[in-house]
Short mmCIF file of C-alpha atoms in Angstrom, two decimals:
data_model
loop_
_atom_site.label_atom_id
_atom_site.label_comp_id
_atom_site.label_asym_id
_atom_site.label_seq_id
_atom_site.Cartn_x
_atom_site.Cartn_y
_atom_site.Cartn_z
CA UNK A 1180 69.31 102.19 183.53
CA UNK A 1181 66.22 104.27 183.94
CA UNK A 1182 67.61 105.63 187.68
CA UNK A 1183 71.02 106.66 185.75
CA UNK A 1184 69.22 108.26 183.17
CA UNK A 1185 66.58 110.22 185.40
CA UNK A 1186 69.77 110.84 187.77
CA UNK A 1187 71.54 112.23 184.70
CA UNK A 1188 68.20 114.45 183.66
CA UNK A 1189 68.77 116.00 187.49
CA UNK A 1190 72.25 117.98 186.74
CA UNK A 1191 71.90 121.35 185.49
CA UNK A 1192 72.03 122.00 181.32
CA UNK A 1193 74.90 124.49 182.43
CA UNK A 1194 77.26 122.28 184.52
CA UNK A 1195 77.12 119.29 181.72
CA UNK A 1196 78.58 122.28 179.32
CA UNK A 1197 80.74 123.58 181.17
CA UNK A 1198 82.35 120.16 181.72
CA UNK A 1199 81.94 119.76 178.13
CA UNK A 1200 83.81 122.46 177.55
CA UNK A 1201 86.62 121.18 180.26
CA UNK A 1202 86.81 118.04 178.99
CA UNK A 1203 87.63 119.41 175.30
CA UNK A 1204 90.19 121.83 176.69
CA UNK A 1205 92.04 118.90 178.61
CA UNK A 1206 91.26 116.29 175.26
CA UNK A 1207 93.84 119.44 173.60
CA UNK A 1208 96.55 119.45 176.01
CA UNK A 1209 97.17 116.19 176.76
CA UNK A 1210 98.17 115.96 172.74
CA UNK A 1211 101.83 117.45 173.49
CA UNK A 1212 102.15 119.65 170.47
CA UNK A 1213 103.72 123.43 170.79
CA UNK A 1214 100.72 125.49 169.59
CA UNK A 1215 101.00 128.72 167.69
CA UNK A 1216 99.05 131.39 168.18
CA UNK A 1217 96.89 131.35 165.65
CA UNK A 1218 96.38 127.40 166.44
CA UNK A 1219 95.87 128.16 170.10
CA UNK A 1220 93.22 130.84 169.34
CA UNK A 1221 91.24 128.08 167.07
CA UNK A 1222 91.55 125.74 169.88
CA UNK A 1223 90.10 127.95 172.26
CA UNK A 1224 87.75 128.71 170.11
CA UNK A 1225 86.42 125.70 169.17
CA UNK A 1226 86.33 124.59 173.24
CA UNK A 1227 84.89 127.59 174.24
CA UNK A 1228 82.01 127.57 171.51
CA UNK A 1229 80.89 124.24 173.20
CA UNK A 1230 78.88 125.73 175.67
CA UNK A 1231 76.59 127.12 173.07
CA UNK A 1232 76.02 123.48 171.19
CA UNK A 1233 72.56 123.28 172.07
CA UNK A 1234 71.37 126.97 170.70
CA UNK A 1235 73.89 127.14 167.82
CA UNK A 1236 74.51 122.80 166.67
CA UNK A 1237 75.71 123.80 163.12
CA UNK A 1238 77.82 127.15 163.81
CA UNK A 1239 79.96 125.30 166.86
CA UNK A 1240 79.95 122.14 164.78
CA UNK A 1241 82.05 124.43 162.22
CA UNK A 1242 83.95 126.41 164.77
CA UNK A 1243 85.16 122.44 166.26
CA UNK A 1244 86.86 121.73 162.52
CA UNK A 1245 90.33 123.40 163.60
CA UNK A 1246 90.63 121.53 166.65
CA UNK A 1247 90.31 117.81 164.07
CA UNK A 1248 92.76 119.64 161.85
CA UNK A 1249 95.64 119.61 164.96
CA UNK A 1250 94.82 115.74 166.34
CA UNK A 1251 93.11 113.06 164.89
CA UNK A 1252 90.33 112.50 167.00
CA UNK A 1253 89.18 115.56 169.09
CA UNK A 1254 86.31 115.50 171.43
CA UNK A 1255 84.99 118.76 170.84
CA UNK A 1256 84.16 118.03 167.27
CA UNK A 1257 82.67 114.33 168.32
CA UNK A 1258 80.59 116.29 170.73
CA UNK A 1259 79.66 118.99 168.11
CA UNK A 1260 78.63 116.21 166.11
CA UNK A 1261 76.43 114.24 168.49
CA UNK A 1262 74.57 117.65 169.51
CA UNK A 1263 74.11 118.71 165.62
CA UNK A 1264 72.50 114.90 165.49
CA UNK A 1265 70.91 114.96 168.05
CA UNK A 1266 68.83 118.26 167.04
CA UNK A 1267 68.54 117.94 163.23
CA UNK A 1268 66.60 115.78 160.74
CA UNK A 1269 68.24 116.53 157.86
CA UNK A 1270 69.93 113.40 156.78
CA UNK A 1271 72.35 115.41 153.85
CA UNK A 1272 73.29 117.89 156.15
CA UNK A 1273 74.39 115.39 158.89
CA UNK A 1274 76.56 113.29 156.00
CA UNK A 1275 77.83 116.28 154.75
CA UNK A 1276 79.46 117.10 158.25
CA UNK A 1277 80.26 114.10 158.84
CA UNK A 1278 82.78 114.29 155.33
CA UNK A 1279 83.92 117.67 156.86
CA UNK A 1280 84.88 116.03 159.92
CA UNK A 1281 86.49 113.04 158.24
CA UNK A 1282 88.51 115.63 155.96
CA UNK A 1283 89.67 117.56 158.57
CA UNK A 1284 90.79 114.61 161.00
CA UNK A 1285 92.61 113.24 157.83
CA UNK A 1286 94.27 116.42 156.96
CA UNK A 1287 98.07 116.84 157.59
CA UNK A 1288 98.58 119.39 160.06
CA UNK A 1289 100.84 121.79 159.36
CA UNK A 1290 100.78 121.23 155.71
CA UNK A 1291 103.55 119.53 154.68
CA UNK A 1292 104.09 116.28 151.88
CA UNK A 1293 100.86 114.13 151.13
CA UNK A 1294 100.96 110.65 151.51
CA UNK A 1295 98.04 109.46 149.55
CA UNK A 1296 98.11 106.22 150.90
CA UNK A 1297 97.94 107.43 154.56
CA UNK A 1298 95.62 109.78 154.09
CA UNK A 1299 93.04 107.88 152.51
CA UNK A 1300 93.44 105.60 155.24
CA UNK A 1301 93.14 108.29 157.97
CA UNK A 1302 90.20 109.53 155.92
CA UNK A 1303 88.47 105.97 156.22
CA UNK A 1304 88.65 105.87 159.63
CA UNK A 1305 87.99 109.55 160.44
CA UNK A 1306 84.76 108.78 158.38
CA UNK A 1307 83.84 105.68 160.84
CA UNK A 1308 84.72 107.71 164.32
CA UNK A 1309 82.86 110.88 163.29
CA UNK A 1310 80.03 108.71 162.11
CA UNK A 1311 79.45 107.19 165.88
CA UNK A 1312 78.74 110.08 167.47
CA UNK A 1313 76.03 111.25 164.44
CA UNK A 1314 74.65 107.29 164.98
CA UNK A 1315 74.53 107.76 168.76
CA UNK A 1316 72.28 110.90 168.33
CA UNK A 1317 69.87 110.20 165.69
CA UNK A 1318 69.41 107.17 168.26
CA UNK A 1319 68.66 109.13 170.81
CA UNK A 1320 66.54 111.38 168.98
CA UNK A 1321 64.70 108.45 167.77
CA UNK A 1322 64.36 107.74 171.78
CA UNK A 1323 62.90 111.03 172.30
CA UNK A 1324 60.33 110.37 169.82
CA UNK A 1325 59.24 107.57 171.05
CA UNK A 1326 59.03 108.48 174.71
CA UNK A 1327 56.74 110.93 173.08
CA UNK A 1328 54.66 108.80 171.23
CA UNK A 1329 54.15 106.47 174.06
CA UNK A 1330 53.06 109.18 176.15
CA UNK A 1331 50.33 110.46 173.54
CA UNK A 1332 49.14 107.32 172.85
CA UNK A 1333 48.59 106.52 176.95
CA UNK A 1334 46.83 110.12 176.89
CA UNK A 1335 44.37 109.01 174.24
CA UNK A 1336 43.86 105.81 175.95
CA UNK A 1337 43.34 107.35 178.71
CA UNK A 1338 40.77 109.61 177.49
CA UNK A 1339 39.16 106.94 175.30
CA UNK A 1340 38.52 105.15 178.56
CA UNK A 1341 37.08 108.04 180.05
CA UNK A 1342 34.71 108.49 177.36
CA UNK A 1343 33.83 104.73 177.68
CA UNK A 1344 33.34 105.06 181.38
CA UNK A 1345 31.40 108.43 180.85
CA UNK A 1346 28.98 106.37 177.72
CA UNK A 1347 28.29 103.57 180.31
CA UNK A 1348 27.11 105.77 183.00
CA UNK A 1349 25.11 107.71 180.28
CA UNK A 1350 23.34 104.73 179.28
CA UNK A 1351 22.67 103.61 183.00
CA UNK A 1352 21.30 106.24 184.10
CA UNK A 1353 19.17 107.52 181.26
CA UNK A 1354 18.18 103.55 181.63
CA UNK A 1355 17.32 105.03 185.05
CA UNK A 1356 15.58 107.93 183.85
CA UNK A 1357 12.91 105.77 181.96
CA UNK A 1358 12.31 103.64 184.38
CA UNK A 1359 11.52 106.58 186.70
CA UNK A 1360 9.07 108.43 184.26
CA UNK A 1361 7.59 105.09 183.07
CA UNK A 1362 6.85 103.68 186.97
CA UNK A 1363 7.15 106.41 189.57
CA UNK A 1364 6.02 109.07 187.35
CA UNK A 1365 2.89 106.97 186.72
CA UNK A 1366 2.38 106.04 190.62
CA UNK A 1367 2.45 109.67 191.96
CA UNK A 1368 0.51 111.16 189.10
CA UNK A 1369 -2.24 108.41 190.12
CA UNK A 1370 -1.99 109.20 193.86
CA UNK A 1371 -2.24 112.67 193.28
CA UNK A 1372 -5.29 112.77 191.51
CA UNK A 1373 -6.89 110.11 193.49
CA UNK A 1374 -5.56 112.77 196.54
CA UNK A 1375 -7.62 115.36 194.60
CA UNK A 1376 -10.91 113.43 194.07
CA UNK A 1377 -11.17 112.82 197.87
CA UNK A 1378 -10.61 116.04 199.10
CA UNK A 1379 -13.60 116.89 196.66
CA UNK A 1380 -15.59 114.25 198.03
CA UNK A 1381 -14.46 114.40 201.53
CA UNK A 1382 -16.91 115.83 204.17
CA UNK A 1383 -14.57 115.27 207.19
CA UNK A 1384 -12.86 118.45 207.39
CA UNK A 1385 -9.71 116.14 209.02
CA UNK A 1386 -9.81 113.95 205.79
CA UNK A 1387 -10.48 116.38 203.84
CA UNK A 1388 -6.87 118.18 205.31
CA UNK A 1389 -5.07 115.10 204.76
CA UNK A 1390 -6.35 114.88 201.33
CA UNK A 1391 -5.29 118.05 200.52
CA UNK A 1392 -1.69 117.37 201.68
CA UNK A 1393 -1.27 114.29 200.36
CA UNK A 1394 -2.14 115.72 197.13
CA UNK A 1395 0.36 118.93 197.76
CA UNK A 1396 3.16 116.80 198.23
CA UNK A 1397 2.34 114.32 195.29
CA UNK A 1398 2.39 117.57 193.25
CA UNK A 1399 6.28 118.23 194.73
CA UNK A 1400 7.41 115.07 194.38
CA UNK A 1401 6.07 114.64 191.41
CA UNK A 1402 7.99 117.81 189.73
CA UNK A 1403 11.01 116.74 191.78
CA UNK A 1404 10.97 113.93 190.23
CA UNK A 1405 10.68 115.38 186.34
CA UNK A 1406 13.59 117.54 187.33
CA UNK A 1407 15.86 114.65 188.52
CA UNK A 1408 14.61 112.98 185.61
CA UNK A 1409 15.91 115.84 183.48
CA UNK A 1410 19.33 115.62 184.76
CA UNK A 1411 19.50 111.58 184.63
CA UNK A 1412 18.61 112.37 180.87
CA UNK A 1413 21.41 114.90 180.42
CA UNK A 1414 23.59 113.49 181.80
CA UNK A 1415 26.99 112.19 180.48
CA UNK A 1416 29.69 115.20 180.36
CA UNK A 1417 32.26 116.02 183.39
CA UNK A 1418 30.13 118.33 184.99
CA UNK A 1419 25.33 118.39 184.41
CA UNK A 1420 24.18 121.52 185.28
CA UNK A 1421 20.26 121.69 185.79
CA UNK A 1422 18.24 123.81 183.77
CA UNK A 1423 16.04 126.19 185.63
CA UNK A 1424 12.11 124.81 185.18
CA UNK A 1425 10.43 127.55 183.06
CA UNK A 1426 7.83 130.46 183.98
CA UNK A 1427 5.52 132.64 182.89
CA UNK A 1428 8.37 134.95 182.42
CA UNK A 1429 9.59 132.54 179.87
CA UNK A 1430 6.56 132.54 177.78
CA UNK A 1431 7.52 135.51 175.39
CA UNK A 1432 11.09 133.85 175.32
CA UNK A 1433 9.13 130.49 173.78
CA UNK A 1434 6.78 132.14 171.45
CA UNK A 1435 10.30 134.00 169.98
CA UNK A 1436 11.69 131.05 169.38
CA UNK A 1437 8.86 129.02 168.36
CA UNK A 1438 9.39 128.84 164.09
CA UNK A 1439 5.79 130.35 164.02
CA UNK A 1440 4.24 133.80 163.36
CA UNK A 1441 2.36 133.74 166.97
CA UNK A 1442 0.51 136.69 168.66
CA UNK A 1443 0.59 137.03 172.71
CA UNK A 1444 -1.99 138.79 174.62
CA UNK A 1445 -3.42 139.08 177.96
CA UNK A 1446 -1.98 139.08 181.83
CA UNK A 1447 -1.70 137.01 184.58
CA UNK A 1448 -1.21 137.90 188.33
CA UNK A 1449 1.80 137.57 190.16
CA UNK A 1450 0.71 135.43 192.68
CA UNK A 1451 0.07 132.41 190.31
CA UNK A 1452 1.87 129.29 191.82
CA UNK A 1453 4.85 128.02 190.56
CA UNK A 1454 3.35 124.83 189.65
CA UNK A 1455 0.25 126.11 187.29
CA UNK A 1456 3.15 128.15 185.93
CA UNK A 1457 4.80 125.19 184.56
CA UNK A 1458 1.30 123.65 183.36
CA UNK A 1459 0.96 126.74 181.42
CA UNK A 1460 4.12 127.52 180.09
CA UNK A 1461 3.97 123.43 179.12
CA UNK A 1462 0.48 123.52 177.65
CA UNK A 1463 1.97 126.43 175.45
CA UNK A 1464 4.73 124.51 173.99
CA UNK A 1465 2.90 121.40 173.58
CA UNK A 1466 0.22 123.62 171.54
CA UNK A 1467 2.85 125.69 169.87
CA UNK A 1468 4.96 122.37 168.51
CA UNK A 1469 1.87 120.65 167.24
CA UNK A 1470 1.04 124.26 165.32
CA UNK A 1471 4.36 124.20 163.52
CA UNK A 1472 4.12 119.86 163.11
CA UNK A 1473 0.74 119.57 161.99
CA UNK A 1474 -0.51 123.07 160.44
CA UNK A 1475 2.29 124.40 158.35
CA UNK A 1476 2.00 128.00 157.40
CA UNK A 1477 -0.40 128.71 160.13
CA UNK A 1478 -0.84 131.76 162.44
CA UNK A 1479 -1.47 131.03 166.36
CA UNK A 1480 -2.65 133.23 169.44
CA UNK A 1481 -1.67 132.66 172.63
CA UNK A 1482 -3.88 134.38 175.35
CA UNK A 1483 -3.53 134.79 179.16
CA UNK A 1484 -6.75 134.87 180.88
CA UNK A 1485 -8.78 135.10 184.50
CA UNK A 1486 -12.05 133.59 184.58
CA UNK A 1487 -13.02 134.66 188.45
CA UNK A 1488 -11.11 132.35 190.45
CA UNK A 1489 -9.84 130.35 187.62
CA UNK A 1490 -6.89 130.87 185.11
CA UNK A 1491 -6.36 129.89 182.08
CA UNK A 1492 -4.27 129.73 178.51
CA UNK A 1493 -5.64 129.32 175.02
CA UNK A 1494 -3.82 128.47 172.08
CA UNK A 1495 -5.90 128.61 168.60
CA UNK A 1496 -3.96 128.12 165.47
CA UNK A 1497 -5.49 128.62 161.86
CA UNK A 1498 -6.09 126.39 159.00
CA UNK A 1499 -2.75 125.21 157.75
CA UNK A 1500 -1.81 126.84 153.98
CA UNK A 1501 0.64 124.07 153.02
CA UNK A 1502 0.42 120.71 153.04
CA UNK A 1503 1.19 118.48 156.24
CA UNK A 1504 3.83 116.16 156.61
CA UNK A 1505 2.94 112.66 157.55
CA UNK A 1506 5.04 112.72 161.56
CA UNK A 1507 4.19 110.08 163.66
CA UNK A 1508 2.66 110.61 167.18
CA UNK A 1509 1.97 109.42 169.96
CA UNK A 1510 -0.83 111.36 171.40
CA UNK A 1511 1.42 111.11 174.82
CA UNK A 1512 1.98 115.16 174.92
CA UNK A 1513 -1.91 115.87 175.57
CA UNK A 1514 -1.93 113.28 177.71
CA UNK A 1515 0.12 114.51 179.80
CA UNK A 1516 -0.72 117.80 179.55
CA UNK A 1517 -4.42 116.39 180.70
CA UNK A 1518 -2.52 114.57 183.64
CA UNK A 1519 -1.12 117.97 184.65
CA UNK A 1520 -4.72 120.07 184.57
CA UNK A 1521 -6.14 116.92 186.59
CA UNK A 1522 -3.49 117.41 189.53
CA UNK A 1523 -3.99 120.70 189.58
CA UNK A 1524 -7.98 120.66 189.63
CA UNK A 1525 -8.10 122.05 186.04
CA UNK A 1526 -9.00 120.98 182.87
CA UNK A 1527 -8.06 120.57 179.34
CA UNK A 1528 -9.79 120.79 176.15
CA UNK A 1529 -8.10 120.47 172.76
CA UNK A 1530 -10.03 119.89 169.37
CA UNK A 1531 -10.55 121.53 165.79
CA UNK A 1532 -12.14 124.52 165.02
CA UNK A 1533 -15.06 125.65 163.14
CA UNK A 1534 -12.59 127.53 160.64
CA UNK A 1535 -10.43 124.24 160.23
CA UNK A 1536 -7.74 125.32 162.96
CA UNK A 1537 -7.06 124.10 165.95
CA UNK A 1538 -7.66 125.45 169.81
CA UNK A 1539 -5.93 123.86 173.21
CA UNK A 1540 -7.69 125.76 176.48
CA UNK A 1541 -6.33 125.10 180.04
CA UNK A 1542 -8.12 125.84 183.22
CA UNK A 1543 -6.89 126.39 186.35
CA UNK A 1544 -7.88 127.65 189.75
CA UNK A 1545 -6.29 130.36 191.18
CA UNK A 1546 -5.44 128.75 194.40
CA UNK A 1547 -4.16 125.52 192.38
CA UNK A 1548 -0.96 124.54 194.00
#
């Protein structure tokens, strides 16, 4: 059934009206009457407007009447009918043609003497044949509906499983993403700043060498690793895109943006590694987000500074002038903030002020890297 039918869908829209049309014109002739002119012009008419069913249902179904008024059952007006059906959802209008066809099937033709009795009967069963056809399309209507139904609701399935399948690997792999920061994170922060304390201590300048490098590639690996942690943690769409790790260039970008009436002064040199870039663009959001948690109201300074051959960032914020929210906190950002100085040979002091504010101050060396 389905290979006839998608066999069927194959022939050209044109060639099924033109035998349409055919059909009807042979349906007429094989009814041996001796048409007038007038009756042949209706005929041809009627047959002709067939090939325009599927633009115009209503207007052919009309121009199809004179052909029921000449025989009793016609096939242009049957397939007038199951067209109009097929296309329209208007119940009345349907029932209403199918009268008109049932009136005009039952009709003596040429007018002559009425026999009630016949006519009624004729009307009966003009009313059941024209009724098929209008049956036969509102079922196939119904068909196309459904075909269409089915196919949304495989499409939503289909993208409801997708969604399942993309919330599953979301969950794994920012299950992934914790277990990274929490263990390897740890680890290679740990060898890195034992790395650093030997190369201190070191007197060997071989040892001292390796020290050195094992620390430099702790400090990679180590922001390697906070990127790919980044994108485990974003993950979940089609298509992650990283987001480029910030600068100094970025700094005036986050001070913009930070919710905080915040002043920023002072220069550093180009040559500053990209690594105490991203300790001090970090230790100036850390500083700036605990200015607009803790210390509502309050002003802040941001300042860029070389110390010889260190650098450095301080953030002082004033006392707050409104009251505090009680946040929660877990102390972790300074901590790792603290983590970063100590890889990097720097330090990191944070504490209140003598005017009731509060002041974060990194330092770095120059040749940090």
């Amino acid at each position: 059934m389905s290979g006839a039918r998608a066999l069927w869908q194959r022939v050209p829209a044109p060639v099924i009206d033109l035998a349409l049309v055919a059909a009807a014109a042979l349906d007429v002739r094989l009814n041996d009457w001796e048409p007038t002119r007038l009756e042949f012009a209706l005929v041809a008419v009627g047959c002709t407007a067939l090939a325009f069913r599927r633009r115009f249902p209503l207007a052919v179904f009309l121009l199809t009447l004179p052909v029921a008024l000449m025989q009793d059952v016609a096939v242009a007006v049957l397939a007038a009918l199951f067209t109009l059906a097929e296309r329209s959802r208007d119940r009345r209008l349907l029932a209403v043609c199918v009268a008109l066809a049932a009136v005009a099937s039952s009709t003596p033709w040429p007018l002559a003497e009425v026999d009630r009795t016949m006519t009624l009967v004729f009307f009966v069963y003009g009313l059941a044949t024209a009724a098929a056809p209008v049956l036969f399309g509102q079922l196939f209507q119904a068909q196309r509906d459904l075909a269409r139904r089915l196919t949304e609701i495989e499409e939503a399935r289909e993208h409801e499983r997708t969604l399942h399948a993309q919330a599953v690997l979301a969950r794994e792999r920012a299950q992934l993403a914790r277990e990274m920061h929490d263990v390897v994170s740890h680890q290679v922060s740990l060898i890195a700043v034992r790395a650093g304390a030997l190369q201190v201590a070191a007197r060997d300048v071989d040892a001292k060498e390796a020290a050195r490098t094992i620390r430099s590639l702790s400090v990679t690996t180590l922001d390697e690793l906070r990127t790919m942690v980044t994108l485990l943690r974003a993950s979940g769409g089609n298509a992650t895109e990283l987001t480029p790790q910030p600068t100094l260039a970025d700094l005036r970008k986050l001070v913009e943006s930070s919710g905080t009436h915040v002043q920023l002064t002072g220069d550093l040199p180009p040559t500053v590694s990209t690594p105490t870039q991203r300790a001090l663009y970090r230790t100036v959001q850390e500083a700036l987000t605990n200015v607009r948690k803790h210390a509502p109201g309050a002003t802040a300074s941001v300042e860029l500074w070389q110390d010889g051959e260190s650098i450095g960032v301080t953030v002082t914020n004033t006392p707050p002038t409104r009251p505090s929210l009680s946040l929660p906190g877990s102390q972790q950002g300074l901590v790792g903030l603290r983590e970063r100085a100590d890889i990097l040979h720097g330090t990191l002091d944070a504490g209140p002020t003598t005017e009731g504010g509060y002041r974060v101050r990194l330092r770095i060396p120059l040749n940090a890297d």
